[in-house]
Amino acid sequence: MSRNNYFIFKYLRKVTWCIMLMMCVSASYGQQSGKMDAIYSGTPWFDQNGNVVSAHGANIIKEKDTFYLFGEAHTDTSNAFAGFNCYSSKDLYNWKFESIALPLQKSGKLGPNRVGERPKIMKCIKTGEFVMFMHADTLTYKDQFVGYAVSKNIKGPYQFKGPLLYQGKPIKKWDMGTFQDTDGSGYILVHGGEIYKLSDDFNSVTEKVNENITSGFESPTMLKKEGLYYFIGSHLTSWEKNDNYYYTSNSLKGPWQSQGLIAPEGTLTWNSQSTFVLPIQGTKGTTYMFMGDRWSFPKQASSATYVWQPLVISGTSLSIPDYQDAWQLYTVTGISSVADSNDEIIKNTDTQIQYKGNWKETTSESRSEEKDASFTVSFTGEQIALYSLVGSENGYAKVVLTDKKGKVIVSALVDMYSKFSIETQVFRSPLLKKGNYHLTVSVTGERPNWSDKRKSNYGSTGYYISISQIKIKPHKI
């Protein structure tokens, strides 16, 4: 073999090996379980370890090419502070648990039997530090203030510094949020619509920019588009969802103009409460993503979910006119679209679904409140989704996905209660390897119930679980 032919041979062999390696990696990636291919609202999300993502009252901050999600860690037994979690993602679909960014303190204002809520992170341009803000309180909500913590590493650990001071005193409010303007300046938004400007190092407040807008205004969040500010809030209904509303202004100092609701009246903001708006700016546009919480008291750790939806914005109009239970977001271009679906549909009356126990069956749903009553569907496919008619008499369902050998792929406790009745997706599995699977859903005999500070009672009046249909995504050929 000549010297030239020898090098050509080596080059071709190397190219062939690289192509084969890429094909193997691609095939392997396509067979991995645990991945998601879209944003699915109102369903349990699972991290890389198969654990339910616990990050409520959240915000997202982008650092380089990675999104970091911060939110409340919870237990199913108490509303006491259990830490603030940090997750990371490249695509906003798949979340990797990184750390407890701010853990439960041994003592003090974020120690045992205290409340820590609504963590929000901003990067300070002057110092390069990451600063976390939160609502700290007692379990009876009688020692409320906006606190802060700092870290040089976005993932933490964050060092809790105590109350954020304005004129030497804490800002003694409940729900809070943050907003970072296009010039990098930071602001604290609080209960009622007040706005406070942060110092250059984000460690104190220099000015009260805006006075109280209205009573009954909580879960404040804000966005800015083409010089116009949009201020979103919700009514005070404890853990219950409600119709969120918004104001607009050309200045953070106001005046603020009431613009009405952000979703169709009666949908209770598609069963959610605002926590943050994330702008995803790309090469072709910007998608503004509404981030909402779907609380589920007392099962806040295992059953509370998230409602993330693209906002439709034009002039002073901001809305979520339709609920998208599956949508895709292209972080490079900043463009979003409804996820394509070729799912096979299995109705609740189909014999492929095997029921055990007492079930009430109609053409639109099958429902039961008999403890341990269940149904199982066996299938082959890349993904399975459960749809239910959620309503005021519904409770918690146990959902378990297993392979043909009985190994548990994922399991979750699903909340089927809703004051606003609608057919909706309540569970969707991660993408699955080729094989045979079984989805089993059973009645737990538990339901979401709670009372507020005024001893008003909220929540479900029954223990029903419901199935209207199953959707199965076939494997790609």
PDB file of N, CA, C and O in Angstrom, residues 66 97 174 194 226 235 252 286 372 378 404 443 474:
ATOM      1  N   THR A  66     -27.432  26.851  30.260  1.00  0.00           N
ATOM      2  CA  THR A  66     -28.185  25.983  31.168  1.00  0.00           C
ATOM      3  C   THR A  66     -29.226  26.776  31.938  1.00  0.00           C
ATOM      4  O   THR A  66     -28.962  27.888  32.403  1.00  0.00           O
ATOM      5  N   PHE A  97     -31.600  16.892  39.224  1.00  0.00           N
ATOM      6  CA  PHE A  97     -31.471  17.413  40.579  1.00  0.00           C
ATOM      7  C   PHE A  97     -30.014  17.734  40.847  1.00  0.00           C
ATOM      8  O   PHE A  97     -29.133  16.894  40.691  1.00  0.00           O
ATOM      9  N   TRP A 174     -45.995  39.024  52.884  1.00  0.00           N
ATOM     10  CA  TRP A 174     -46.090  37.590  52.661  1.00  0.00           C
ATOM     11  C   TRP A 174     -45.529  37.226  51.281  1.00  0.00           C
ATOM     12  O   TRP A 174     -44.325  37.225  51.095  1.00  0.00           O
ATOM     13  N   GLU A 194     -46.633  46.179  45.883  1.00  0.00           N
ATOM     14  CA  GLU A 194     -45.540  47.102  46.164  1.00  0.00           C
ATOM     15  C   GLU A 194     -44.275  46.652  45.434  1.00  0.00           C
ATOM     16  O   GLU A 194     -44.040  45.462  45.244  1.00  0.00           O
ATOM     17  N   GLU A 226     -41.097  45.221  25.087  1.00  0.00           N
ATOM     18  CA  GLU A 226     -41.121  46.446  24.285  1.00  0.00           C
ATOM     19  C   GLU A 226     -41.441  47.674  25.135  1.00  0.00           C
ATOM     20  O   GLU A 226     -42.251  48.534  24.764  1.00  0.00           O
ATOM     21  N   HIS A 235     -55.752  36.365  43.406  1.00  0.00           N
ATOM     22  CA  HIS A 235     -56.582  36.626  44.574  1.00  0.00           C
ATOM     23  C   HIS A 235     -56.113  35.759  45.748  1.00  0.00           C
ATOM     24  O   HIS A 235     -55.326  34.831  45.578  1.00  0.00           O
ATOM     25  N   LEU A 252     -42.249  51.501  36.220  1.00  0.00           N
ATOM     26  CA  LEU A 252     -42.417  50.732  37.450  1.00  0.00           C
ATOM     27  C   LEU A 252     -43.062  51.570  38.545  1.00  0.00           C
ATOM     28  O   LEU A 252     -43.623  51.033  39.498  1.00  0.00           O
ATOM     29  N   THR A 286     -38.883  35.671  20.965  1.00  0.00           N
ATOM     30  CA  THR A 286     -38.879  35.444  22.414  1.00  0.00           C
ATOM     31  C   THR A 286     -40.210  34.860  22.832  1.00  0.00           C
ATOM     32  O   THR A 286     -41.272  35.400  22.498  1.00  0.00           O
ATOM     33  N   ASP A 372     -58.776   1.115  47.228  1.00  0.00           N
ATOM     34  CA  ASP A 372     -58.027   0.037  46.567  1.00  0.00           C
ATOM     35  C   ASP A 372     -58.675  -0.468  45.276  1.00  0.00           C
ATOM     36  O   ASP A 372     -58.123  -1.379  44.641  1.00  0.00           O
ATOM     37  N   SER A 378     -52.434  -2.840  29.880  1.00  0.00           N
ATOM     38  CA  SER A 378     -51.168  -3.370  29.370  1.00  0.00           C
ATOM     39  C   SER A 378     -50.952  -2.825  27.966  1.00  0.00           C
ATOM     40  O   SER A 378     -51.892  -2.751  27.167  1.00  0.00           O
ATOM     41  N   LYS A 404     -42.596  -5.619  31.982  1.00  0.00           N
ATOM     42  CA  LYS A 404     -43.198  -6.955  31.937  1.00  0.00           C
ATOM     43  C   LYS A 404     -42.715  -7.845  33.068  1.00  0.00           C
ATOM     44  O   LYS A 404     -43.363  -8.839  33.406  1.00  0.00           O
ATOM     45  N   VAL A 443     -57.429   3.659  43.788  1.00  0.00           N
ATOM     46  CA  VAL A 443     -58.021   4.623  44.712  1.00  0.00           C
ATOM     47  C   VAL A 443     -57.267   4.563  46.037  1.00  0.00           C
ATOM     48  O   VAL A 443     -57.101   3.494  46.617  1.00  0.00           O
ATOM     49  N   PRO A 474     -46.994   5.554  20.013  1.00  0.00           N
ATOM     50  CA  PRO A 474     -46.285   4.389  19.450  1.00  0.00           C
ATOM     51  C   PRO A 474     -44.813   4.688  19.235  1.00  0.00           C
ATOM     52  O   PRO A 474     -44.406   5.842  19.071  1.00  0.00           O
TER      53      PRO A 474
END
